[in-house]
Amino acid sequence: MEGALVARDKVGIQDFVLLDETTETAFMENLKKRFDKDLIYTYIGALVVSVNPYKDLDIYNSNQMDLYMGVNFFELPPHIFALADTVYHAMMLELNNHFILISGESGAGKTEASKKILQYYAACSPETDLLTSVRDKMLMSNPVLEAFGNAKTLKNDNSSRFGKYMDIQFNKALGGHILNYLLEKSRVVHQNHGERNFHIFYQLVEGGEEDLLHQLALYKCSLFIDHNVYHVLVFNDWKTVKNALKVIEVSESDRTDLFGVVASVLHLGNVEFDPDSRGNASLDNNTELRWLLGVNAQTLQEGLTYRKIRAQQDQVLSPFNIDHAIYVRDALAKAMYGRTFTWLVRQINESMENKDDTMKMVIGLLDIYGFEVFYVNSFEQFCINYCNEKLQQLFIQLTLKSEQEEYEAEGIEWEAVQFFNNKIICDLVEERHRGIISILDEECLRPGDATDLTFLERLEEKMGDHPHFVTHRLADITTRKTLDRGDFRLLHYAGEVTYCVVGKRDRHTQHTERLMGQSKNAIVREVFCNADADSRRRPETVATQFKSSLLKLTESLLAKDAWYVRCLKSNESKKPGVLDEALVRHQVKYLGLMEHLRVRRAGFAYRRRYEVFLQRYKALCPATWPHWLGLPMDGVQVLVQHLGYMPYEYKMGRTKIFIRHPKTLYATEDAFERCKHELGSNACCLLRTKAFQMDVAWKAAQARKEVERRDWAVKVIKKFINGFINRGDARSTDNSEYLAFVRQSYLNRLKLKLPQTVLDKTTWLTPPSVCQEASELLRKVYYRLMVRKYVRGISQQKKGQLQMKVVTSAIFKGKKDSYPQSITRSFLDTRIVNGHLVNLHSSVPVVKYDRKGFKPRPRQILLTTSAAYLVEEAKIKQRVLYTSLKGISVSNLTDDIVVLHITCEDAKQKGDLVFQCDHLFEFLTKLSMLANKQNAFQVVKGSITIEIQSGKQGAVDFTTGPEPLVYKDKNGHLMVVRHPPPHTPYPLKSG
């Protein structure tokens, strides 16, 4: 409201309570002034008035949501988000339940207002996987319910044709529960000129996939007169509905059955009856019945054209005439669709259920039909307008109650408010034994031929003298011209409505009910299976059911704190930016906005807690500025006396001040605006003085700190110098701090330069003399710790490799030139392929040189536990028993030549084995360990003598050169040339 005071001259008044005059003219002028600036929201106290602009406004984005979160209701311009946030925080603060009643006629924007509130609560909820899932289900329930429950009417392209009350449940989790009221089932079989059926029928036929339509025996656009009609249904397209059904966890089989119900209603609408020779209804072509939900076509045809009458143990078939058969067909279609809609709501509730057992707090959203007046008004319009009468009664009751309770709580005398009490109309509809609904029930239960006109005659008998009821027979001559003989007219609080009683009955039989319970369609079978075909008890009429559910709803709402959104339709043609004053004025009247405004203005236009009022206006009085040290109530009393308030202009309650006229508040606000400028000027001078004083004080404080810092530094330096001079002496007061500093400094530097490996023996930091003993102890402990970590980190495989590495070192270290280069490489015996035969340890590819001619030949050497085998593919060429192995020779150079010296006892035995092995160290180590020949190795310089066969010798000569070569020399020896080790010059060859 304070924001409204500041902005009142720019965009009208943000709160109608602050109007100077509470006349309808002033109300409309303010409303239009704001609407012309695209300001569609205005307050009446805590009630939000919303005008449909028929265009998109960028006022619902995430930035707007963030702006209104946690902000006082009156602090920012009016918005539906402000109401949503205030209700939420009131619920959390007071720990009680609340509801928001959204009302208005069709096309006024009720559904959109409900969605915006739901989106706000969804955006405000914490981000967790569970909450996100429930939030998505709550949001995606809207397109599903709109597809199956909304339709295009003359007044609204997306009119809700059912009432919806949704409880949003809050605790550690989030949940929702929907109650639906009075789906307009008659729309399934009949629509007024210019209107359409429910959206889902058009979406299925226009957007359904070819396979699905073929399965359902439908064709694209088969329902359309205008092929562009689908573009009117911008609110719900086919893909959105299918995706939403998945989100709310409707299974694939249930989705198929659901679309099957929709298709069956379409096929049922194509069923036409012809008269037989006696004038009874007959169905010569039952093709359409074959597509109806897996029900036997012949049995269903019988149910649509005959009534089954029980006579003791026998059943008699009584034929229908054509009108009666059409009634039964239409009643079946309506029942099928209506019960399926209820099933769908139940599925949504199950998916949104809050399963947390802790106490839940609730915010209810009631988005229910607006007051409706059509060219032909049927039973549905009667129930809708009855509902609006009850809600208007509830609205006035709760508004007056809350105002009166506040006055009584504050000790302010209550002043009675004049308003139209519509209880007389509610009683006309719902009074027991005398109301319209009771008379309708009596006619339905009366034996004999009860008809539409007999029902109308009963109404005339019971309430012929009622001032709000009239029929063609009861009316005067002028009024009679506007009424048909099957009509009656009610004078509602919102105006006159004429209702037609002819042809509005549902007459599907128990036979068809039982038949639907046997359907192959799981949904239809479920919703019809509870019908008891043998029951003689008549069910309650739809009107009585609706009356009972409405009474339960009002009882539930009375137990909650109420908040209101009143939606207004700006014009009938849905043009953006156009305000039809006559239309809006009519809605303002029947929505009771003027009564609500008068209730809010009854006596006092403005009321605020003392703390809030004093905090805002305390600068206007020297006694309260800048701080009031007493009670807020006393401070406000001093303030208003200083401002010159007259006694009749205000009242002091127990916790609030009540101001009677807006002009008194405006004068106070104007004085506050002027005072702010004066305070600003004085504050600037005061701030400059204070700034100069603070600067001087700051500089003085800094100077004192600098002197203290320098004194401290001198003392520390002196102590450090004395300690350095006496560092070699025994510990004393002169050197103790210095020695402690030296130790700490050494330990800090040592921590940053510790050796990283066990082999690093050189990088240990040299200690000062005072730390030598401690340093040596630390070094030993540290290396012991590193060794322990290293040993514990060695795997069994690594341990085995190191053991083999030790054997290799014992054989070749300091003897063979290529050994130093192999040290840095991991010793992997896996370079020698592990064997898979029994007793086979490993094998290695080699190049074997013949004893005669030294021709190279590729071979494999297999090592077993007892012998080495020279193999060509799968053929053993030579076996060398370890017992016959005299020795193993290699050169000292970098070559890979190996000579195995073998004992030759006769000339037939083969001599020594000469070969080249790429993995020399791994192979020879493995061989030495298997044959236990570590002491049989010879590392030879220059030449190795070999025994070609018994009594015949040869040699392998080794030298260095620029290129590695292996060839038979002129002297008949095998010549091996290899690179010299680093920094070794090549030998000069003689000419």
mmCIF file with all atom_site columns, C-alpha atoms in Angstrom, residues 230-365:
data_model
loop_
_atom_site.group_PDB
_atom_site.id
_atom_site.type_symbol
_atom_site.label_atom_id
_atom_site.label_alt_id
_atom_site.label_comp_id
_atom_site.label_asym_id
_atom_site.label_entity_id
_atom_site.label_seq_id
_atom_site.pdbx_PDB_ins_code
_atom_site.Cartn_x
_atom_site.Cartn_y
_atom_site.Cartn_z
_atom_site.occupancy
_atom_site.B_iso_or_equiv
_atom_site.pdbx_formal_charge
_atom_site.auth_seq_id
_atom_site.auth_comp_id
_atom_site.auth_asym_id
_atom_site.auth_atom_id
_atom_site.pdbx_PDB_model_num
ATOM 1   C CA . TYR A 1 230 ? -6.226  -26.955 -35.076 1.00 0.00 ? 230 TYR A CA 1
ATOM 2   C CA . HIS A 1 231 ? -4.318  -23.689 -35.048 1.00 0.00 ? 231 HIS A CA 1
ATOM 3   C CA . VAL A 1 232 ? -6.919  -22.278 -32.673 1.00 0.00 ? 232 VAL A CA 1
ATOM 4   C CA . LEU A 1 233 ? -5.997  -24.967 -30.154 1.00 0.00 ? 233 LEU A CA 1
ATOM 5   C CA . VAL A 1 234 ? -2.646  -23.400 -29.373 1.00 0.00 ? 234 VAL A CA 1
ATOM 6   C CA . PHE A 1 235 ? -2.894  -24.257 -25.685 1.00 0.00 ? 235 PHE A CA 1
ATOM 7   C CA . ASN A 1 236 ? -2.627  -28.027 -26.042 1.00 0.00 ? 236 ASN A CA 1
ATOM 8   C CA . ASP A 1 237 ? -1.035  -29.776 -28.995 1.00 0.00 ? 237 ASP A CA 1
ATOM 9   C CA . TRP A 1 238 ? -0.819  -33.492 -29.445 1.00 0.00 ? 238 TRP A CA 1
ATOM 10  C CA . LYS A 1 239 ? 2.893   -33.882 -28.630 1.00 0.00 ? 239 LYS A CA 1
ATOM 11  C CA . THR A 1 240 ? 2.549   -31.903 -25.406 1.00 0.00 ? 240 THR A CA 1
ATOM 12  C CA . VAL A 1 241 ? -0.342  -34.074 -24.239 1.00 0.00 ? 241 VAL A CA 1
ATOM 13  C CA . LYS A 1 242 ? 1.467   -37.329 -25.070 1.00 0.00 ? 242 LYS A CA 1
ATOM 14  C CA . ASN A 1 243 ? 4.605   -36.171 -23.259 1.00 0.00 ? 243 ASN A CA 1
ATOM 15  C CA . ALA A 1 244 ? 2.551   -34.973 -20.267 1.00 0.00 ? 244 ALA A CA 1
ATOM 16  C CA . LEU A 1 245 ? 0.878   -38.388 -19.974 1.00 0.00 ? 245 LEU A CA 1
ATOM 17  C CA . LYS A 1 246 ? 4.321   -39.985 -19.774 1.00 0.00 ? 246 LYS A CA 1
ATOM 18  C CA . VAL A 1 247 ? 5.463   -37.495 -17.110 1.00 0.00 ? 247 VAL A CA 1
ATOM 19  C CA . ILE A 1 248 ? 2.455   -38.257 -14.890 1.00 0.00 ? 248 ILE A CA 1
ATOM 20  C CA . GLU A 1 249 ? 3.284   -41.970 -15.277 1.00 0.00 ? 249 GLU A CA 1
ATOM 21  C CA . VAL A 1 250 ? 0.334   -43.165 -17.329 1.00 0.00 ? 250 VAL A CA 1
ATOM 22  C CA . SER A 1 251 ? 1.569   -46.488 -18.727 1.00 0.00 ? 251 SER A CA 1
ATOM 23  C CA . GLU A 1 252 ? 1.780   -47.149 -22.446 1.00 0.00 ? 252 GLU A CA 1
ATOM 24  C CA . SER A 1 253 ? -1.089  -49.669 -22.312 1.00 0.00 ? 253 SER A CA 1
ATOM 25  C CA . ASP A 1 254 ? -3.264  -47.195 -20.381 1.00 0.00 ? 254 ASP A CA 1
ATOM 26  C CA . ARG A 1 255 ? -2.452  -44.460 -22.908 1.00 0.00 ? 255 ARG A CA 1
ATOM 27  C CA . THR A 1 256 ? -3.555  -46.769 -25.724 1.00 0.00 ? 256 THR A CA 1
ATOM 28  C CA . ASP A 1 257 ? -6.800  -47.563 -23.873 1.00 0.00 ? 257 ASP A CA 1
ATOM 29  C CA . LEU A 1 258 ? -7.322  -43.855 -23.124 1.00 0.00 ? 258 LEU A CA 1
ATOM 30  C CA . PHE A 1 259 ? -7.129  -42.909 -26.802 1.00 0.00 ? 259 PHE A CA 1
ATOM 31  C CA . GLY A 1 260 ? -9.361  -45.893 -27.504 1.00 0.00 ? 260 GLY A CA 1
ATOM 32  C CA . VAL A 1 261 ? -12.066 -44.342 -25.298 1.00 0.00 ? 261 VAL A CA 1
ATOM 33  C CA . VAL A 1 262 ? -11.786 -41.039 -27.198 1.00 0.00 ? 262 VAL A CA 1
ATOM 34  C CA . ALA A 1 263 ? -12.085 -42.863 -30.538 1.00 0.00 ? 263 ALA A CA 1
ATOM 35  C CA . SER A 1 264 ? -15.038 -44.914 -29.261 1.00 0.00 ? 264 SER A CA 1
ATOM 36  C CA . VAL A 1 265 ? -16.951 -41.743 -28.363 1.00 0.00 ? 265 VAL A CA 1
ATOM 37  C CA . LEU A 1 266 ? -16.370 -40.523 -31.927 1.00 0.00 ? 266 LEU A CA 1
ATOM 38  C CA . HIS A 1 267 ? -17.586 -43.802 -33.415 1.00 0.00 ? 267 HIS A CA 1
ATOM 39  C CA . LEU A 1 268 ? -20.594 -43.847 -31.098 1.00 0.00 ? 268 LEU A CA 1
ATOM 40  C CA . GLY A 1 269 ? -21.527 -40.411 -32.422 1.00 0.00 ? 269 GLY A CA 1
ATOM 41  C CA . ASN A 1 270 ? -21.713 -41.885 -35.936 1.00 0.00 ? 270 ASN A CA 1
ATOM 42  C CA . VAL A 1 271 ? -24.279 -44.494 -34.895 1.00 0.00 ? 271 VAL A CA 1
ATOM 43  C CA . GLU A 1 272 ? -27.643 -43.638 -36.581 1.00 0.00 ? 272 GLU A CA 1
ATOM 44  C CA . PHE A 1 273 ? -31.023 -45.282 -36.058 1.00 0.00 ? 273 PHE A CA 1
ATOM 45  C CA . ASP A 1 274 ? -33.728 -45.975 -38.618 1.00 0.00 ? 274 ASP A CA 1
ATOM 46  C CA . PRO A 1 275 ? -37.433 -46.716 -37.926 1.00 0.00 ? 275 PRO A CA 1
ATOM 47  C CA . ASP A 1 276 ? -38.675 -50.253 -38.476 1.00 0.00 ? 276 ASP A CA 1
ATOM 48  C CA . SER A 1 277 ? -42.168 -51.139 -39.675 1.00 0.00 ? 277 SER A CA 1
ATOM 49  C CA . ARG A 1 278 ? -43.603 -50.442 -36.194 1.00 0.00 ? 278 ARG A CA 1
ATOM 50  C CA . GLY A 1 279 ? -41.758 -47.137 -35.729 1.00 0.00 ? 279 GLY A CA 1
ATOM 51  C CA . ASN A 1 280 ? -39.235 -48.581 -33.268 1.00 0.00 ? 280 ASN A CA 1
ATOM 52  C CA . ALA A 1 281 ? -35.512 -47.877 -33.500 1.00 0.00 ? 281 ALA A CA 1
ATOM 53  C CA . SER A 1 282 ? -33.458 -50.289 -35.582 1.00 0.00 ? 282 SER A CA 1
ATOM 54  C CA . LEU A 1 283 ? -29.766 -50.367 -36.463 1.00 0.00 ? 283 LEU A CA 1
ATOM 55  C CA . ASP A 1 284 ? -29.262 -51.934 -39.884 1.00 0.00 ? 284 ASP A CA 1
ATOM 56  C CA . ASN A 1 285 ? -25.564 -51.050 -40.128 1.00 0.00 ? 285 ASN A CA 1
ATOM 57  C CA . ASN A 1 286 ? -23.572 -51.753 -36.969 1.00 0.00 ? 286 ASN A CA 1
ATOM 58  C CA . THR A 1 287 ? -20.128 -51.142 -38.513 1.00 0.00 ? 287 THR A CA 1
ATOM 59  C CA . GLU A 1 288 ? -19.329 -48.363 -36.066 1.00 0.00 ? 288 GLU A CA 1
ATOM 60  C CA . LEU A 1 289 ? -20.133 -50.648 -33.120 1.00 0.00 ? 289 LEU A CA 1
ATOM 61  C CA . ARG A 1 290 ? -17.311 -52.998 -34.077 1.00 0.00 ? 290 ARG A CA 1
ATOM 62  C CA . TRP A 1 291 ? -14.799 -50.327 -33.045 1.00 0.00 ? 291 TRP A CA 1
ATOM 63  C CA . LEU A 1 292 ? -16.300 -49.788 -29.605 1.00 0.00 ? 292 LEU A CA 1
ATOM 64  C CA . LEU A 1 293 ? -13.910 -50.955 -26.905 1.00 0.00 ? 293 LEU A CA 1
ATOM 65  C CA . GLY A 1 294 ? -13.869 -54.666 -27.572 1.00 0.00 ? 294 GLY A CA 1
ATOM 66  C CA . VAL A 1 295 ? -17.581 -55.060 -26.774 1.00 0.00 ? 295 VAL A CA 1
ATOM 67  C CA . ASN A 1 296 ? -19.660 -57.560 -28.750 1.00 0.00 ? 296 ASN A CA 1
ATOM 68  C CA . ALA A 1 297 ? -21.299 -55.470 -31.492 1.00 0.00 ? 297 ALA A CA 1
ATOM 69  C CA . GLN A 1 298 ? -24.522 -57.507 -31.598 1.00 0.00 ? 298 GLN A CA 1
ATOM 70  C CA . THR A 1 299 ? -24.988 -57.355 -27.809 1.00 0.00 ? 299 THR A CA 1
ATOM 71  C CA . LEU A 1 300 ? -24.307 -53.604 -27.776 1.00 0.00 ? 300 LEU A CA 1
ATOM 72  C CA . GLN A 1 301 ? -26.771 -53.080 -30.649 1.00 0.00 ? 301 GLN A CA 1
ATOM 73  C CA . GLU A 1 302 ? -29.401 -54.826 -28.565 1.00 0.00 ? 302 GLU A CA 1
ATOM 74  C CA . GLY A 1 303 ? -28.588 -52.617 -25.559 1.00 0.00 ? 303 GLY A CA 1
ATOM 75  C CA . LEU A 1 304 ? -29.007 -49.453 -27.648 1.00 0.00 ? 304 LEU A CA 1
ATOM 76  C CA . THR A 1 305 ? -32.368 -50.425 -29.159 1.00 0.00 ? 305 THR A CA 1
ATOM 77  C CA . TYR A 1 306 ? -34.095 -52.430 -26.402 1.00 0.00 ? 306 TYR A CA 1
ATOM 78  C CA . ARG A 1 307 ? -34.789 -52.120 -22.707 1.00 0.00 ? 307 ARG A CA 1
ATOM 79  C CA . LYS A 1 308 ? -34.521 -55.302 -20.628 1.00 0.00 ? 308 LYS A CA 1
ATOM 80  C CA . ILE A 1 309 ? -37.419 -55.647 -18.195 1.00 0.00 ? 309 ILE A CA 1
ATOM 81  C CA . ARG A 1 310 ? -37.341 -58.295 -15.479 1.00 0.00 ? 310 ARG A CA 1
ATOM 82  C CA . ALA A 1 311 ? -40.544 -60.115 -14.725 1.00 0.00 ? 311 ALA A CA 1
ATOM 83  C CA . GLN A 1 312 ? -39.865 -62.484 -11.839 1.00 0.00 ? 312 GLN A CA 1
ATOM 84  C CA . GLN A 1 313 ? -37.324 -64.942 -13.312 1.00 0.00 ? 313 GLN A CA 1
ATOM 85  C CA . ASP A 1 314 ? -37.849 -63.898 -16.940 1.00 0.00 ? 314 ASP A CA 1
ATOM 86  C CA . GLN A 1 315 ? -36.484 -61.009 -18.999 1.00 0.00 ? 315 GLN A CA 1
ATOM 87  C CA . VAL A 1 316 ? -38.575 -59.155 -21.576 1.00 0.00 ? 316 VAL A CA 1
ATOM 88  C CA . LEU A 1 317 ? -37.119 -56.975 -24.319 1.00 0.00 ? 317 LEU A CA 1
ATOM 89  C CA . SER A 1 318 ? -39.005 -53.699 -24.790 1.00 0.00 ? 318 SER A CA 1
ATOM 90  C CA . PRO A 1 319 ? -38.018 -51.826 -28.001 1.00 0.00 ? 319 PRO A CA 1
ATOM 91  C CA . PHE A 1 320 ? -37.011 -48.147 -27.933 1.00 0.00 ? 320 PHE A CA 1
ATOM 92  C CA . ASN A 1 321 ? -38.361 -45.553 -30.249 1.00 0.00 ? 321 ASN A CA 1
ATOM 93  C CA . ILE A 1 322 ? -35.776 -43.515 -32.159 1.00 0.00 ? 322 ILE A CA 1
ATOM 94  C CA . ASP A 1 323 ? -35.737 -40.595 -29.693 1.00 0.00 ? 323 ASP A CA 1
ATOM 95  C CA . HIS A 1 324 ? -35.266 -42.938 -26.761 1.00 0.00 ? 324 HIS A CA 1
ATOM 96  C CA . ALA A 1 325 ? -32.458 -44.829 -28.570 1.00 0.00 ? 325 ALA A CA 1
ATOM 97  C CA . ILE A 1 326 ? -30.691 -41.533 -29.276 1.00 0.00 ? 326 ILE A CA 1
ATOM 98  C CA . TYR A 1 327 ? -30.991 -40.634 -25.578 1.00 0.00 ? 327 TYR A CA 1
ATOM 99  C CA . VAL A 1 328 ? -29.423 -43.967 -24.604 1.00 0.00 ? 328 VAL A CA 1
ATOM 100 C CA . ARG A 1 329 ? -26.628 -43.612 -27.168 1.00 0.00 ? 329 ARG A CA 1
ATOM 101 C CA . ASP A 1 330 ? -25.803 -40.073 -26.017 1.00 0.00 ? 330 ASP A CA 1
ATOM 102 C CA . ALA A 1 331 ? -26.043 -41.018 -22.347 1.00 0.00 ? 331 ALA A CA 1
ATOM 103 C CA . LEU A 1 332 ? -23.596 -43.880 -22.911 1.00 0.00 ? 332 LEU A CA 1
ATOM 104 C CA . ALA A 1 333 ? -21.129 -41.556 -24.678 1.00 0.00 ? 333 ALA A CA 1
ATOM 105 C CA . LYS A 1 334 ? -21.365 -38.993 -21.877 1.00 0.00 ? 334 LYS A CA 1
ATOM 106 C CA . ALA A 1 335 ? -20.999 -41.610 -19.145 1.00 0.00 ? 335 ALA A CA 1
ATOM 107 C CA . MET A 1 336 ? -18.041 -43.204 -20.877 1.00 0.00 ? 336 MET A CA 1
ATOM 108 C CA . TYR A 1 337 ? -16.217 -39.884 -21.300 1.00 0.00 ? 337 TYR A CA 1
ATOM 109 C CA . GLY A 1 338 ? -17.142 -38.501 -17.872 1.00 0.00 ? 338 GLY A CA 1
ATOM 110 C CA . ARG A 1 339 ? -16.015 -41.590 -15.969 1.00 0.00 ? 339 ARG A CA 1
ATOM 111 C CA . THR A 1 340 ? -12.788 -41.751 -17.997 1.00 0.00 ? 340 THR A CA 1
ATOM 112 C CA . PHE A 1 341 ? -12.077 -38.121 -17.060 1.00 0.00 ? 341 PHE A CA 1
ATOM 113 C CA . THR A 1 342 ? -12.531 -39.004 -13.379 1.00 0.00 ? 342 THR A CA 1
ATOM 114 C CA . TRP A 1 343 ? -10.168 -41.980 -13.864 1.00 0.00 ? 343 TRP A CA 1
ATOM 115 C CA . LEU A 1 344 ? -7.587  -39.634 -15.420 1.00 0.00 ? 344 LEU A CA 1
ATOM 116 C CA . VAL A 1 345 ? -7.788  -37.248 -12.446 1.00 0.00 ? 345 VAL A CA 1
ATOM 117 C CA . ARG A 1 346 ? -7.250  -40.227 -10.126 1.00 0.00 ? 346 ARG A CA 1
ATOM 118 C CA . GLN A 1 347 ? -4.125  -41.226 -12.091 1.00 0.00 ? 347 GLN A CA 1
ATOM 119 C CA . ILE A 1 348 ? -2.755  -37.686 -11.790 1.00 0.00 ? 348 ILE A CA 1
ATOM 120 C CA . ASN A 1 349 ? -3.386  -37.684 -8.030  1.00 0.00 ? 349 ASN A CA 1
ATOM 121 C CA . GLU A 1 350 ? -1.539  -40.979 -7.602  1.00 0.00 ? 350 GLU A CA 1
ATOM 122 C CA . SER A 1 351 ? 1.510   -39.635 -9.458  1.00 0.00 ? 351 SER A CA 1
ATOM 123 C CA . MET A 1 352 ? 1.568   -36.369 -7.429  1.00 0.00 ? 352 MET A CA 1
ATOM 124 C CA . GLU A 1 353 ? 0.908   -37.992 -4.055  1.00 0.00 ? 353 GLU A CA 1
ATOM 125 C CA . ASN A 1 354 ? 3.021   -36.698 -1.182  1.00 0.00 ? 354 ASN A CA 1
ATOM 126 C CA . LYS A 1 355 ? 4.047   -39.905 0.567   1.00 0.00 ? 355 LYS A CA 1
ATOM 127 C CA . ASP A 1 356 ? 5.774   -38.188 3.499   1.00 0.00 ? 356 ASP A CA 1
ATOM 128 C CA . ASP A 1 357 ? 3.844   -39.089 6.683   1.00 0.00 ? 357 ASP A CA 1
ATOM 129 C CA . THR A 1 358 ? 4.730   -35.888 8.545   1.00 0.00 ? 358 THR A CA 1
ATOM 130 C CA . MET A 1 359 ? 2.157   -33.119 8.971   1.00 0.00 ? 359 MET A CA 1
ATOM 131 C CA . LYS A 1 360 ? 1.350   -31.386 5.717   1.00 0.00 ? 360 LYS A CA 1
ATOM 132 C CA . MET A 1 361 ? 0.348   -27.758 5.269   1.00 0.00 ? 361 MET A CA 1
ATOM 133 C CA . VAL A 1 362 ? -1.863  -26.943 2.302   1.00 0.00 ? 362 VAL A CA 1
ATOM 134 C CA . ILE A 1 363 ? -2.470  -24.120 -0.126  1.00 0.00 ? 363 ILE A CA 1
ATOM 135 C CA . GLY A 1 364 ? -5.610  -24.777 -2.140  1.00 0.00 ? 364 GLY A CA 1
ATOM 136 C CA . LEU A 1 365 ? -6.246  -23.394 -5.637  1.00 0.00 ? 365 LEU A CA 1
#
